Coordinates of C-alpha atoms and ligand atoms in Angstrom, one line a residue:
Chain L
X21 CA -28.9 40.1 -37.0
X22 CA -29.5 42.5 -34.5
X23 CA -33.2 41.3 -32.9
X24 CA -30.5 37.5 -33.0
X25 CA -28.1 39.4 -31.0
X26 CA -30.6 40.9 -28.6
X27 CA -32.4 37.7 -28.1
X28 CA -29.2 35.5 -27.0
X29 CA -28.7 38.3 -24.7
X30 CA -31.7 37.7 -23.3
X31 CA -31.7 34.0 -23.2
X32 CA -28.1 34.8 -21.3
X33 CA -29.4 36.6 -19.0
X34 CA -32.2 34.3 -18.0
X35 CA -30.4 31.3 -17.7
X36 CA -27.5 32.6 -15.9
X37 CA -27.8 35.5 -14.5
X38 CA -31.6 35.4 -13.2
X39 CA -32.0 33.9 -9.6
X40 CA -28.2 33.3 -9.7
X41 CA -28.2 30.2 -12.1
X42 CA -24.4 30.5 -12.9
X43 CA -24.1 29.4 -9.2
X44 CA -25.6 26.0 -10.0
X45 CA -23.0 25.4 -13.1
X46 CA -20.0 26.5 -10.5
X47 CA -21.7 24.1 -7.9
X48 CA -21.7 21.5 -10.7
X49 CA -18.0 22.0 -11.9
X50 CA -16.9 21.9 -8.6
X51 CA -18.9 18.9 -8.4
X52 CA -17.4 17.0 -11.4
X53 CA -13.9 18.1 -10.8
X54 CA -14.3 17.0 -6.9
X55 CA -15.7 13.4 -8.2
X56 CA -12.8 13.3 -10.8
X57 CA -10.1 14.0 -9.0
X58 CA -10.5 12.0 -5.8
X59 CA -11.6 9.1 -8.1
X60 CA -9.1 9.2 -10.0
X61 CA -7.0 8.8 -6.9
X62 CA -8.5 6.0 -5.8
X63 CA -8.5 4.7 -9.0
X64 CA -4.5 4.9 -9.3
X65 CA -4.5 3.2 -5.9
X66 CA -6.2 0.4 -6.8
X67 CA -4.5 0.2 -9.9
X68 CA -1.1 -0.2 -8.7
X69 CA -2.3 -2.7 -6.3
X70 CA -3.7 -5.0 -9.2
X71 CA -1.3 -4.4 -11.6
X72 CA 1.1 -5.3 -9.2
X73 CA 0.1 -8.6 -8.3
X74 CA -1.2 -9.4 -12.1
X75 CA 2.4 -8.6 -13.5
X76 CA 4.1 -10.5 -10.6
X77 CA 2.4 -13.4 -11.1
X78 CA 2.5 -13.6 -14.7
X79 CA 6.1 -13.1 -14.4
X80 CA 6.7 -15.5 -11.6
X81 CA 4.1 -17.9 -11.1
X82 CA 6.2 -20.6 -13.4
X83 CA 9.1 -20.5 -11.4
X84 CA 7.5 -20.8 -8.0
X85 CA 7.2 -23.9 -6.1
X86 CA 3.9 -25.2 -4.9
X87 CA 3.0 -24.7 -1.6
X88 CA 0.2 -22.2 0.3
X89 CA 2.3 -19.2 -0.8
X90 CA 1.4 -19.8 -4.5
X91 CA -2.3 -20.9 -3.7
X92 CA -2.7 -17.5 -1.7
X93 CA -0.9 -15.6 -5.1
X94 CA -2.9 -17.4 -7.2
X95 CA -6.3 -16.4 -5.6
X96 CA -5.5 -12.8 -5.8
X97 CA -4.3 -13.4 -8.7
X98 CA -7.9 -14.5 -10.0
X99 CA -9.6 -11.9 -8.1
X100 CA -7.9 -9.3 -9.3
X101 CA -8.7 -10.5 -12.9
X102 CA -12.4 -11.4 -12.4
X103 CA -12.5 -7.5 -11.0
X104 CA -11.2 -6.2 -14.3
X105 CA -13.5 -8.3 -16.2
X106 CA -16.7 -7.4 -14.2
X107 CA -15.8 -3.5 -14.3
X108 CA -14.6 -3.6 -18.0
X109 CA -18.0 -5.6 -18.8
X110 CA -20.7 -3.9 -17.3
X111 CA -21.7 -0.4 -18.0
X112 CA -20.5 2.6 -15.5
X113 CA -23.4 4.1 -15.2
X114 CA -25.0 0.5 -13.9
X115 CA -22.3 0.6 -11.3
X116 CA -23.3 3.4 -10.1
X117 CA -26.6 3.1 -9.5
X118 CA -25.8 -0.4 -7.6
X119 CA -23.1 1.7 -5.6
X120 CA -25.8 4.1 -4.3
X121 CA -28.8 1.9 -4.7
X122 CA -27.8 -1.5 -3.5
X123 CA -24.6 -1.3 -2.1
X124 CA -24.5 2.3 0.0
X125 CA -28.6 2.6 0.5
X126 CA -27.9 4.2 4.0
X127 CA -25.3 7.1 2.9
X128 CA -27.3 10.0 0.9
X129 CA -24.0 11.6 0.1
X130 CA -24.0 10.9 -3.5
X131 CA -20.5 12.6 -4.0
X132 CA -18.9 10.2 -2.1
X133 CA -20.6 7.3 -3.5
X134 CA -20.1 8.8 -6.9
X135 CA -16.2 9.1 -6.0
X136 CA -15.7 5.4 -4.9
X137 CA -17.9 4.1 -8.0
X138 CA -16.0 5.7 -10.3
X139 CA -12.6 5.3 -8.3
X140 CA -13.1 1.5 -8.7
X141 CA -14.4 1.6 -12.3
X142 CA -11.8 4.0 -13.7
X143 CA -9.1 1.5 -11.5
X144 CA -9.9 -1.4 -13.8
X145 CA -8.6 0.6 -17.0
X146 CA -5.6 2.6 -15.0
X147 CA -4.7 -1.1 -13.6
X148 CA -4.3 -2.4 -17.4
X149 CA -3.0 0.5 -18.3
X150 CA 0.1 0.0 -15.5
X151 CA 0.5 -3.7 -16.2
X152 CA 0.8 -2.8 -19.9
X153 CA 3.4 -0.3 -19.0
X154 CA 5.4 -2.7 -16.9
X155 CA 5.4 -5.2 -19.6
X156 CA 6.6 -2.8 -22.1
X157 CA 9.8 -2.6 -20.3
X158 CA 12.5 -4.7 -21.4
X159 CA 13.0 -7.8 -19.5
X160 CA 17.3 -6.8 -19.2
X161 CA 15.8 -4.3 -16.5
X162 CA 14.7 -6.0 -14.0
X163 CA 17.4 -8.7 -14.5
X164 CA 20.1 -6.4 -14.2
X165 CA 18.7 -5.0 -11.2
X166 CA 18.6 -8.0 -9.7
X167 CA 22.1 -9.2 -11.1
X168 CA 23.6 -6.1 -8.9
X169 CA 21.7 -7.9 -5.6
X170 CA 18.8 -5.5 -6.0
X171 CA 15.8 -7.2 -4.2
X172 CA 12.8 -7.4 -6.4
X173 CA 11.2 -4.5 -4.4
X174 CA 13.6 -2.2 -4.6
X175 CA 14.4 -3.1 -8.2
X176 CA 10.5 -2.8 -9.3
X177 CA 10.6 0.8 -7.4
X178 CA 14.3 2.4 -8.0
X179 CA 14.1 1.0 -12.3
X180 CA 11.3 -0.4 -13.3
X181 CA 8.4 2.7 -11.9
X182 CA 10.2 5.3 -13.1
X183 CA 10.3 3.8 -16.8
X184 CA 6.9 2.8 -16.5
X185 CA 5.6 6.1 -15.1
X186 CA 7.1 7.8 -17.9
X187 CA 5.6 5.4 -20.8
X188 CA 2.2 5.4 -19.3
X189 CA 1.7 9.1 -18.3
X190 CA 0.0 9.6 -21.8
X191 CA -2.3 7.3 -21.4
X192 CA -3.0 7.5 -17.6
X193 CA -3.9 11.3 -18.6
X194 CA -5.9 10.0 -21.0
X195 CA -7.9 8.0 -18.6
X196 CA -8.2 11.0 -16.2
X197 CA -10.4 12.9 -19.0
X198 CA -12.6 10.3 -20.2
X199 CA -12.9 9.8 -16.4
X200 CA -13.8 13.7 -16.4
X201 CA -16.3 13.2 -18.9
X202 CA -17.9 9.6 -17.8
X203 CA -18.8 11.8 -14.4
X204 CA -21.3 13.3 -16.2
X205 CA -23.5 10.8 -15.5
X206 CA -23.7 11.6 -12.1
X207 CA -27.0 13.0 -12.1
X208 CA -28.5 9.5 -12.3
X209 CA -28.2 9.5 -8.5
X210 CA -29.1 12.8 -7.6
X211 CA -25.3 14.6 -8.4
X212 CA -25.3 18.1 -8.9
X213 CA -22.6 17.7 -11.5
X214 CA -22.3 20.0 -14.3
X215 CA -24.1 18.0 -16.9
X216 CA -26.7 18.1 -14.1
X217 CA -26.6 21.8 -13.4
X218 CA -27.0 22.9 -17.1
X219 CA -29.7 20.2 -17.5
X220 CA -31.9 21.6 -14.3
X221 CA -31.1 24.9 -16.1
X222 CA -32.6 23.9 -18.9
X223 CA -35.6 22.4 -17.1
X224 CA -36.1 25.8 -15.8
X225 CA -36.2 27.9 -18.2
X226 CA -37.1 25.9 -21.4
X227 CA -34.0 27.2 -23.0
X228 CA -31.6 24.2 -24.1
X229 CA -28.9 26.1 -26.6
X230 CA -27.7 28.2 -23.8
X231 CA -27.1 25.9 -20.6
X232 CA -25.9 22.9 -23.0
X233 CA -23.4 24.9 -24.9
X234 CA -22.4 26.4 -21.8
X235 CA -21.5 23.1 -20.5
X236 CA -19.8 22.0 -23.4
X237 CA -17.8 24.7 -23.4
X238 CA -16.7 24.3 -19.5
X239 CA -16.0 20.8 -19.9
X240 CA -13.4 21.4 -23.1
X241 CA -11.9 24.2 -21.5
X242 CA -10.7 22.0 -18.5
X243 CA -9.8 19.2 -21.1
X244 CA -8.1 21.3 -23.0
X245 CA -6.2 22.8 -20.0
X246 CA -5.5 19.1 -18.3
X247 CA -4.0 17.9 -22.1
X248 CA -1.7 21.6 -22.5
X249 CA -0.5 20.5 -18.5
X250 CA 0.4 16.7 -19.2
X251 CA 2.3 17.9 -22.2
X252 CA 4.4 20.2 -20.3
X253 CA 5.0 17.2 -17.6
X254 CA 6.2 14.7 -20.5
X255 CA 8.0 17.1 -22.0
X256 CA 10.0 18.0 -18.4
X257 CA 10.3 14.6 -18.2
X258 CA 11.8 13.3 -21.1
X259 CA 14.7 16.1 -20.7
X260 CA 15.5 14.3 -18.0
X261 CA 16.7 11.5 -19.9
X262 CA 18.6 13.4 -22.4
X263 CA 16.3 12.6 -25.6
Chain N
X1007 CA 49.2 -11.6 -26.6
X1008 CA 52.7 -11.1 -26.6
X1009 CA 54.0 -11.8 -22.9
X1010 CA 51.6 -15.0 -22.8
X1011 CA 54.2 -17.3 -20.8
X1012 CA 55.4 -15.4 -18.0
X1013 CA 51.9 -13.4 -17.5
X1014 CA 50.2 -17.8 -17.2
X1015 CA 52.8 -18.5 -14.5
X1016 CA 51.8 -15.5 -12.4
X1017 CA 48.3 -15.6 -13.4
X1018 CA 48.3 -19.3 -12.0
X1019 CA 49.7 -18.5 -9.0
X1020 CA 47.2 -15.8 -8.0
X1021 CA 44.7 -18.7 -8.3
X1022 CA 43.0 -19.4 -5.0
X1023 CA 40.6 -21.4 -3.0
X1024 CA 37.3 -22.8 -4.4
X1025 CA 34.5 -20.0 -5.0
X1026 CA 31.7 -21.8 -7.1
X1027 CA 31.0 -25.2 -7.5
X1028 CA 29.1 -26.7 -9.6
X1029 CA 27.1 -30.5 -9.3
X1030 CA 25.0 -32.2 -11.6
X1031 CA 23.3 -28.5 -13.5
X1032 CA 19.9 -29.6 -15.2
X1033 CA 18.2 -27.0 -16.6
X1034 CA 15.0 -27.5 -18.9
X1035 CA 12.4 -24.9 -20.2
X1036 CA 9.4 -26.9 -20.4
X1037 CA 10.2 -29.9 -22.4
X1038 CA 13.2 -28.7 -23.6
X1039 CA 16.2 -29.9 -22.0
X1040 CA 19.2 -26.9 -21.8
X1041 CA 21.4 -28.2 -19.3
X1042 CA 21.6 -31.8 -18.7
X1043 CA 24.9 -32.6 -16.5
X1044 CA 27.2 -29.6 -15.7
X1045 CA 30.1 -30.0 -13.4
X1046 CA 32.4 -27.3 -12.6
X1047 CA 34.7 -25.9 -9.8
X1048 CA 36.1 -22.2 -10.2
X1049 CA 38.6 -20.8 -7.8
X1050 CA 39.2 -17.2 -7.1
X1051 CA 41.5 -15.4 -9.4
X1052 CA 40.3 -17.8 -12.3
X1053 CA 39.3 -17.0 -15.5
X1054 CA 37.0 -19.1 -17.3
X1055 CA 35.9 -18.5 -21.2
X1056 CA 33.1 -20.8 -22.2
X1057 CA 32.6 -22.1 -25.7
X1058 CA 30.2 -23.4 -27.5
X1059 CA 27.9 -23.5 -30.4
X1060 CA 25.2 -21.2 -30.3
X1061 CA 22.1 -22.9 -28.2
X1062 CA 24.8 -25.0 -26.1
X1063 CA 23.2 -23.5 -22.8
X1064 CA 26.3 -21.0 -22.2
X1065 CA 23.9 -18.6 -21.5
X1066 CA 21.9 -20.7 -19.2
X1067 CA 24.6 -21.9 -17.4
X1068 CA 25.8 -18.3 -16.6
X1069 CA 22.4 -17.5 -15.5
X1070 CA 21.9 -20.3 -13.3
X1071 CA 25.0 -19.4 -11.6
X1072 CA 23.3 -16.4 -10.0
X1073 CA 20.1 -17.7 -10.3
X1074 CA 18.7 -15.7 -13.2
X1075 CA 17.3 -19.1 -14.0
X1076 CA 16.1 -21.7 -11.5
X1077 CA 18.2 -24.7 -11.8
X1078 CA 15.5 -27.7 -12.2
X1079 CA 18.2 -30.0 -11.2
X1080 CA 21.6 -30.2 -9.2
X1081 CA 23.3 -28.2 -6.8
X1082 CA 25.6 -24.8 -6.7
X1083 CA 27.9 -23.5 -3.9
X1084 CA 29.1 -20.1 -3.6
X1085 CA 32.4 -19.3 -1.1
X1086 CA 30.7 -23.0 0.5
X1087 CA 26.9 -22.3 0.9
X1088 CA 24.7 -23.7 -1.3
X1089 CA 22.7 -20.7 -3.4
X1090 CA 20.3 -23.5 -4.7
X1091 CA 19.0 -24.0 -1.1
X1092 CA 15.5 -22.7 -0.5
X1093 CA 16.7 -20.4 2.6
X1094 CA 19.5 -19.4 0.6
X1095 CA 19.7 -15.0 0.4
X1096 CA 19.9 -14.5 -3.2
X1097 CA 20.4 -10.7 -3.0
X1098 CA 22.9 -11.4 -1.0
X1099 CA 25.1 -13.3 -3.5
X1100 CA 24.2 -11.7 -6.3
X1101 CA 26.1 -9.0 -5.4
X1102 CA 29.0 -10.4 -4.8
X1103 CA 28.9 -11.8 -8.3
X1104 CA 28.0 -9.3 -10.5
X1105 CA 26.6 -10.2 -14.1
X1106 CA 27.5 -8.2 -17.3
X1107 CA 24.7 -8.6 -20.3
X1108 CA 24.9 -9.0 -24.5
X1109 CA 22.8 -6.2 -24.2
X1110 CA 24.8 -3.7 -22.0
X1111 CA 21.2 -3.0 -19.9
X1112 CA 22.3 0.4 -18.4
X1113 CA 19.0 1.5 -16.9
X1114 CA 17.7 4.6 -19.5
X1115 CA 16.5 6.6 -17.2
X1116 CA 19.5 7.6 -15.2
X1117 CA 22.6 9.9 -15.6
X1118 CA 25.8 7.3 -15.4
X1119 CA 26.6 8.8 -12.3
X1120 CA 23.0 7.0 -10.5
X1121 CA 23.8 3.9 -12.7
X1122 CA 26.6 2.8 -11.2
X1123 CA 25.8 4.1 -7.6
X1124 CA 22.6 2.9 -7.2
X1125 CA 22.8 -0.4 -5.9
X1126 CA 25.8 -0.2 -4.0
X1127 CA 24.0 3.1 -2.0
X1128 CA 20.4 1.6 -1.8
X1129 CA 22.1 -1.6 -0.5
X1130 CA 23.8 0.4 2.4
X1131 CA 27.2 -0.7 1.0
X1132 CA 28.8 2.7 0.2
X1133 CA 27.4 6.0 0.9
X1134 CA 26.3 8.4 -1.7
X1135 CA 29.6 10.2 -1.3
X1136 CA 31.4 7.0 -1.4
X1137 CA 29.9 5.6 -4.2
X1138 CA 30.4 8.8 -6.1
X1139 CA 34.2 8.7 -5.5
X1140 CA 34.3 5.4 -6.7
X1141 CA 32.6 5.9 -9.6
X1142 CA 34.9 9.0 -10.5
X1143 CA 37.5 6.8 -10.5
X1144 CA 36.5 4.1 -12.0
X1145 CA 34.9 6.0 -14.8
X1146 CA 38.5 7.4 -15.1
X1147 CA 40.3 4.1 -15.7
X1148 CA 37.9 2.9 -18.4
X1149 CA 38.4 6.6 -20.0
X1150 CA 34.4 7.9 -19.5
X1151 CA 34.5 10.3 -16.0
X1152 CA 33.6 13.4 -18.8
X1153 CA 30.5 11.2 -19.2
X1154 CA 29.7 10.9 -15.7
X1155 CA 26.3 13.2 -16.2
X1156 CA 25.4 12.1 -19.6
X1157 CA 22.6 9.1 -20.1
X1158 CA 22.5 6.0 -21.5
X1159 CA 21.0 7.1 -24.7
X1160 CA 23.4 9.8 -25.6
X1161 CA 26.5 6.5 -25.5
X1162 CA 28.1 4.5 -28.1
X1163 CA 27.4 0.9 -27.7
X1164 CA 30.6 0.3 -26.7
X1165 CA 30.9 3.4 -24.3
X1166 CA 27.9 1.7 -22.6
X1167 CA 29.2 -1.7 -22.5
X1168 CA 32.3 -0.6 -20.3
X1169 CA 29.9 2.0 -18.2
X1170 CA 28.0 -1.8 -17.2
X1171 CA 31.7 -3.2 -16.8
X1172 CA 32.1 -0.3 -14.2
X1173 CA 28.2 -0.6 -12.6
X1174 CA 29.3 -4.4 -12.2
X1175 CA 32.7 -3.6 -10.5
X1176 CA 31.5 -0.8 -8.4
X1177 CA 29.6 -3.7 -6.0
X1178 CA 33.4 -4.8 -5.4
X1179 CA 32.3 -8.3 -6.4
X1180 CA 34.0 -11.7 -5.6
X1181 CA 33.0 -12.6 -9.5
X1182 CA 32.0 -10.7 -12.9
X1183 CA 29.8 -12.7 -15.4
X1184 CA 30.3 -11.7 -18.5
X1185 CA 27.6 -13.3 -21.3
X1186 CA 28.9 -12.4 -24.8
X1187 CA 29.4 -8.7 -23.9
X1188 CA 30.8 -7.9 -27.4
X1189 CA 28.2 -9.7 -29.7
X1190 CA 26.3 -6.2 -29.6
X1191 CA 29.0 -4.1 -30.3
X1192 CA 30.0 -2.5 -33.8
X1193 CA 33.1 -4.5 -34.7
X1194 CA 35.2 -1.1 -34.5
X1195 CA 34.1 -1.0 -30.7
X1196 CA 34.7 -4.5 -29.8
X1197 CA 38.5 -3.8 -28.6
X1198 CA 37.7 -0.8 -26.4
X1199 CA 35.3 -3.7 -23.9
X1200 CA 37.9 -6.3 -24.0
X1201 CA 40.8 -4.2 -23.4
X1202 CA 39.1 -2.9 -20.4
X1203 CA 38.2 -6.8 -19.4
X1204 CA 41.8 -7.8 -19.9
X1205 CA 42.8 -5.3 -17.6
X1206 CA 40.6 -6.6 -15.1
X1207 CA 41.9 -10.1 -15.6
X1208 CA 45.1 -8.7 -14.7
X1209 CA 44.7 -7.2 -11.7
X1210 CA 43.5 -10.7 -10.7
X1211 CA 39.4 -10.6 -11.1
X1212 CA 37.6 -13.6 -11.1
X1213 CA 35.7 -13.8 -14.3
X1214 CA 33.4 -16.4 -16.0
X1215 CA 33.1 -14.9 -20.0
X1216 CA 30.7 -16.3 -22.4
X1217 CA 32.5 -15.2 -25.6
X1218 CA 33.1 -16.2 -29.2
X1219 CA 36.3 -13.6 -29.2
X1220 CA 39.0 -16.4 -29.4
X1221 CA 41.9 -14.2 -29.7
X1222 CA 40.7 -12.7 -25.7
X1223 CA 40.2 -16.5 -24.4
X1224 CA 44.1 -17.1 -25.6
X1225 CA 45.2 -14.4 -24.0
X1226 CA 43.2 -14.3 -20.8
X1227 CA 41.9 -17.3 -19.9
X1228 CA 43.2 -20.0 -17.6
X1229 CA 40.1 -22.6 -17.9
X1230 CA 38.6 -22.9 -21.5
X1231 CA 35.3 -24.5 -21.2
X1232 CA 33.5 -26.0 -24.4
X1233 CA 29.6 -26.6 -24.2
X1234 CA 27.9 -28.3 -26.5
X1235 CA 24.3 -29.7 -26.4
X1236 CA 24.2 -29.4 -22.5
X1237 CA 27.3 -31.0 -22.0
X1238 CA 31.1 -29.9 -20.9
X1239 CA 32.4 -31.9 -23.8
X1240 CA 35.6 -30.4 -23.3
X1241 CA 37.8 -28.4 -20.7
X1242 CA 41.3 -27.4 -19.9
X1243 CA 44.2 -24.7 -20.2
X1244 CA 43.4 -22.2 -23.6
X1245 CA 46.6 -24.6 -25.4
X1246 CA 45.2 -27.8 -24.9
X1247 CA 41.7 -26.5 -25.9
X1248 CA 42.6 -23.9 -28.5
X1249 CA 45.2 -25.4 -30.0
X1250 CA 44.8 -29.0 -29.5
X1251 CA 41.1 -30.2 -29.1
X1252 CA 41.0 -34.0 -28.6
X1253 CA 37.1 -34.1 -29.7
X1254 CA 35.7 -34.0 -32.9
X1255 CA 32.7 -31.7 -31.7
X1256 CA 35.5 -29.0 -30.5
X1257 CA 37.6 -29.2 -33.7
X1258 CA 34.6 -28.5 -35.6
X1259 CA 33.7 -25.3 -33.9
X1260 CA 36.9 -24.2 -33.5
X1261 CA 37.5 -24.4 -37.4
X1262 CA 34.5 -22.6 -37.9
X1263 CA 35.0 -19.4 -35.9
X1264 CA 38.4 -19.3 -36.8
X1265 CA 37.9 -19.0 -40.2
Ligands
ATP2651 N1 13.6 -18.6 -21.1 C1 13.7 -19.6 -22.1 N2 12.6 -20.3 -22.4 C2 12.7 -21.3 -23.3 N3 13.8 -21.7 -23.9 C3 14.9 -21.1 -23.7 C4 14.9 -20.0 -22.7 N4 16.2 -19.5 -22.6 C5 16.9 -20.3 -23.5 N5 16.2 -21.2 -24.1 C6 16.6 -22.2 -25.1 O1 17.7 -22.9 -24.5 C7 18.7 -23.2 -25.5 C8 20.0 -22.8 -25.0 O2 20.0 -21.4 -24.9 P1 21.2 -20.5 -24.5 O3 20.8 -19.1 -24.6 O4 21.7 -21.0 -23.1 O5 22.3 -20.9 -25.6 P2 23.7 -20.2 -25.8 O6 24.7 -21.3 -25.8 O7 23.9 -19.0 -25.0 O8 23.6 -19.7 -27.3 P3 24.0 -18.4 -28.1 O9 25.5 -18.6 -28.5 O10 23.1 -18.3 -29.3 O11 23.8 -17.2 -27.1 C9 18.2 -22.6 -26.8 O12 17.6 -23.6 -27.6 C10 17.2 -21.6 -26.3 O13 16.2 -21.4 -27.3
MG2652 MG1 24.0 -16.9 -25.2

């Protein structure tokens, strides 16, 4: 038990202690929480966007009358759903390596290419995720903002977000730590994410147990820590509606 | 129910000029035809009740009145535009005739204070301070200002159904809808919404009510309507209506909701 002790001490020290090696995993985290968040962000953006004009036009598109207006609709319409269906069907870790081999061959800043790959991928989902949300509420909502000569703006913003935000805010955190973890494949062009930094510590010193349940371990604490904050959030929230 | 005579003679008088009109309403969903030939005029100061067995299109006709459904057919005129023109400004009627639901449709997510508020402030009608004093005192005359901070959720349904009553009448509207707004209700709660609409008819509001409460259309009304299969098959003053139908179709549903 003791020589045990001694040697995991020793494997400690050489993986992150020795020539600084807990510097890479910080780099790394930063990394993958850098990717994650600003991704995320771009993914929300995008999201609303799409599930915007998705939900409209399911909504609407009967009671429209024919004309360039509803051809223009329509096409967004279509594009918007033939992006879901290519991002939904085709692995992330392909789109990344399209994003930084095809697509962005002159930038070697793999961050930001890692950032607006998975800001569009994770978009996709968070779009679905929105629509859903909107559908969810109750039809009476918008009709009685619009019976009180709300436009459909100001109705969508002022009843029908609020109600949505709060539904969705489960899932949409959700979403934000798969997003976390599908990062990890960053490495695949040339990230220094964390997966990546315990891997090249492990390449180094021919020690896997250490560097990979170090990783591990980083990655649920932040999880863990992103699930304790949304809970607090829903909880403020649904205070606010006397529940 | 009591001072019926008199209270007709005054309410007639209060009657005014032409609000709504109504030409030639079609309405279908899809293959199925709701609305086939609906004519009506209502003046200011009216108060219509519409009848009709259930699936009649009473709902659809309110609707189309502020164009909660497209018309596929037919024209309507509000104070002399047409709404069903394409340049028409919906918002703009809509709230001036302010719609009250089966289903009460407070919005769940804010106090009753913001409910009723909201639209008149974020329509640059009344300011926040405005809108607030209004609210107090409407709140007050329905008998729910202590509930001025409370939500939705925490209501009766009948305590919600006259909170919409009072979203609806802060716009200061020209016209209240009113589809079925008892139907939901516990049948204990039913006489706390239609005293507070029978008030309102007395001060001289302009009301359309979709309602099966025939005891209210006696009282209150001034034009019964009865729909049936997407027809007016019947019209006139709540005695020659209520009390002595001259179609088949009418006797028939009168029999069987009062019995
Ligand atoms: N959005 C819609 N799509 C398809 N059919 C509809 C729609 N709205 C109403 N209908 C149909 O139109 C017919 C008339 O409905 P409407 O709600 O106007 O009747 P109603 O007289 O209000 O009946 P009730 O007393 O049951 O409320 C019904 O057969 C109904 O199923
Ligand atoms: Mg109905």
């Amino acid at each position: 038990m003791d020589k045990w002790f001694q040697q995991m001490q020793a494997e400690f020290r050489l993986c992150f202690i020795d020539k600084d090696r807990w510097r890479l995993l910080l780099t790394g985290l930063g990394n993958t929480m850098v990717i994650s968040l600003f991704a995320v962000l771009i993914g929300i953006l995008i999201a609303v966007v799409v599930s915007l004009v998705r939900s409209r036009w399911d909504t609407t598109h009967e009671r429209m009358r024919p004309g360039p207006g509803k051809a223009i609709f329509a096409f967004f319409d279509r594009l918007c759903r033939l992006y879901i269906t290519v991002i939904r069907g085709t692995p992330t870790v392909i789109q990344l390596m399209i994003m930084y081999y095809v697509i962005f061959t002159s930038t070697k800043n793999g961050v930001l290419v890692a950032i607006v790959s998975f800001g569009i991928n994770s978009g996709a989902y968070v779009a679905e995720i929105i629509r859903g949300g909107i559908m969810s509420i109750e039809k009476g909502q918008m009709e009685a903002g619009r019976s009180l000569g709300l436009n459909y703006h100001q109705t969508m913003w002022y009843i029908i977000a609020p109600q949505v935000l709060k539904a969705i805010l489960p899932a949409l955190a959700n979403e934000f730590i798969v997003l976390l973890k599908e990062t990890s494949i960053s490495g695949y062009v040339a990230v220094m994410d964390l997966t990546y930094a315990g891997n090249r510590i492990r390449g180094a010193t021919y020690s896997a147990f250490m560097p990979l349940i170090a990783v591990a371990i980083i990655y649920l604490v932040v999880v863990v820590g992103l699930t304790k904050l949304v809970g607090r959030l829903e909880r403020r929230l649904r205070q606010s509606d006397g529940r | 129910m009591t001072e019926g005579k008199i209270d007709l003679q005054k309410r007639n008088s209060a009657i005014g000029e032409e609000l709504i009109r109504v030409e030639h309403l079609k309405k279908h969903f899809g293959k199925l035809e709701v609305l086939k030939d609906v004519n009506q005029v209502i003046r200011r100061g009216q108060k219509v009740v519409l009848l009709g067995p259930s699936g009649s299109g009473k709902t659809t006709f309110l609707r189309c009145l502020n164009l909660l459904e497209q018309p596929t057919g037919g024209k309507i005129w509000f104070e002399g535009n047409e709404i069903t023109a394409p340049d028409c400004d919906i918002d703009k009627v809509r709230a001036r005739m302010c719609m009250v639901f089966q289903q009460f449709n407070l919005f769940p997510h804010l106090s009753i204070r913001k409910n009723i508020t909201l639209a008149p402030v974020k329509l640059k009608l009344k300011s926040q301070a405005e809108a607030d004093a209004d609210a107090e005192r409407l709140l007050g005359r329905v008998g729910l200002l202590e509930k001025i901070d409370a939500y939705p959720r925490q209501l009766s349904g009948g305590q919600q159904q006259r909170i919409a009553i009072v979203r609806a009448l802060a716009m200061n509207p020209d016209v209240m809808l009113f589809d079925e707004p008892t139907s939901a209700l516990d049948p204990e709660m039913v006489g706390e919404v239609l005293s507070v609409m029978v008030e309102l008819a007395r001060e001289g509001m302009t009301m359309v009510v979709v309602t099966h409460e025939i005891g209210f259309a006696r009282e209150v009304a001034d034009h019964v309507v009865f729909m049936d299969d997407g027809y007016i098959v019947e019209e006139g003053t709540p005695d020659e209506v209520l009390r002595d139908p001259k179609q088949a179709r009418t006797q028939d549903f009168l029999r069987k909701v009062l019995k």
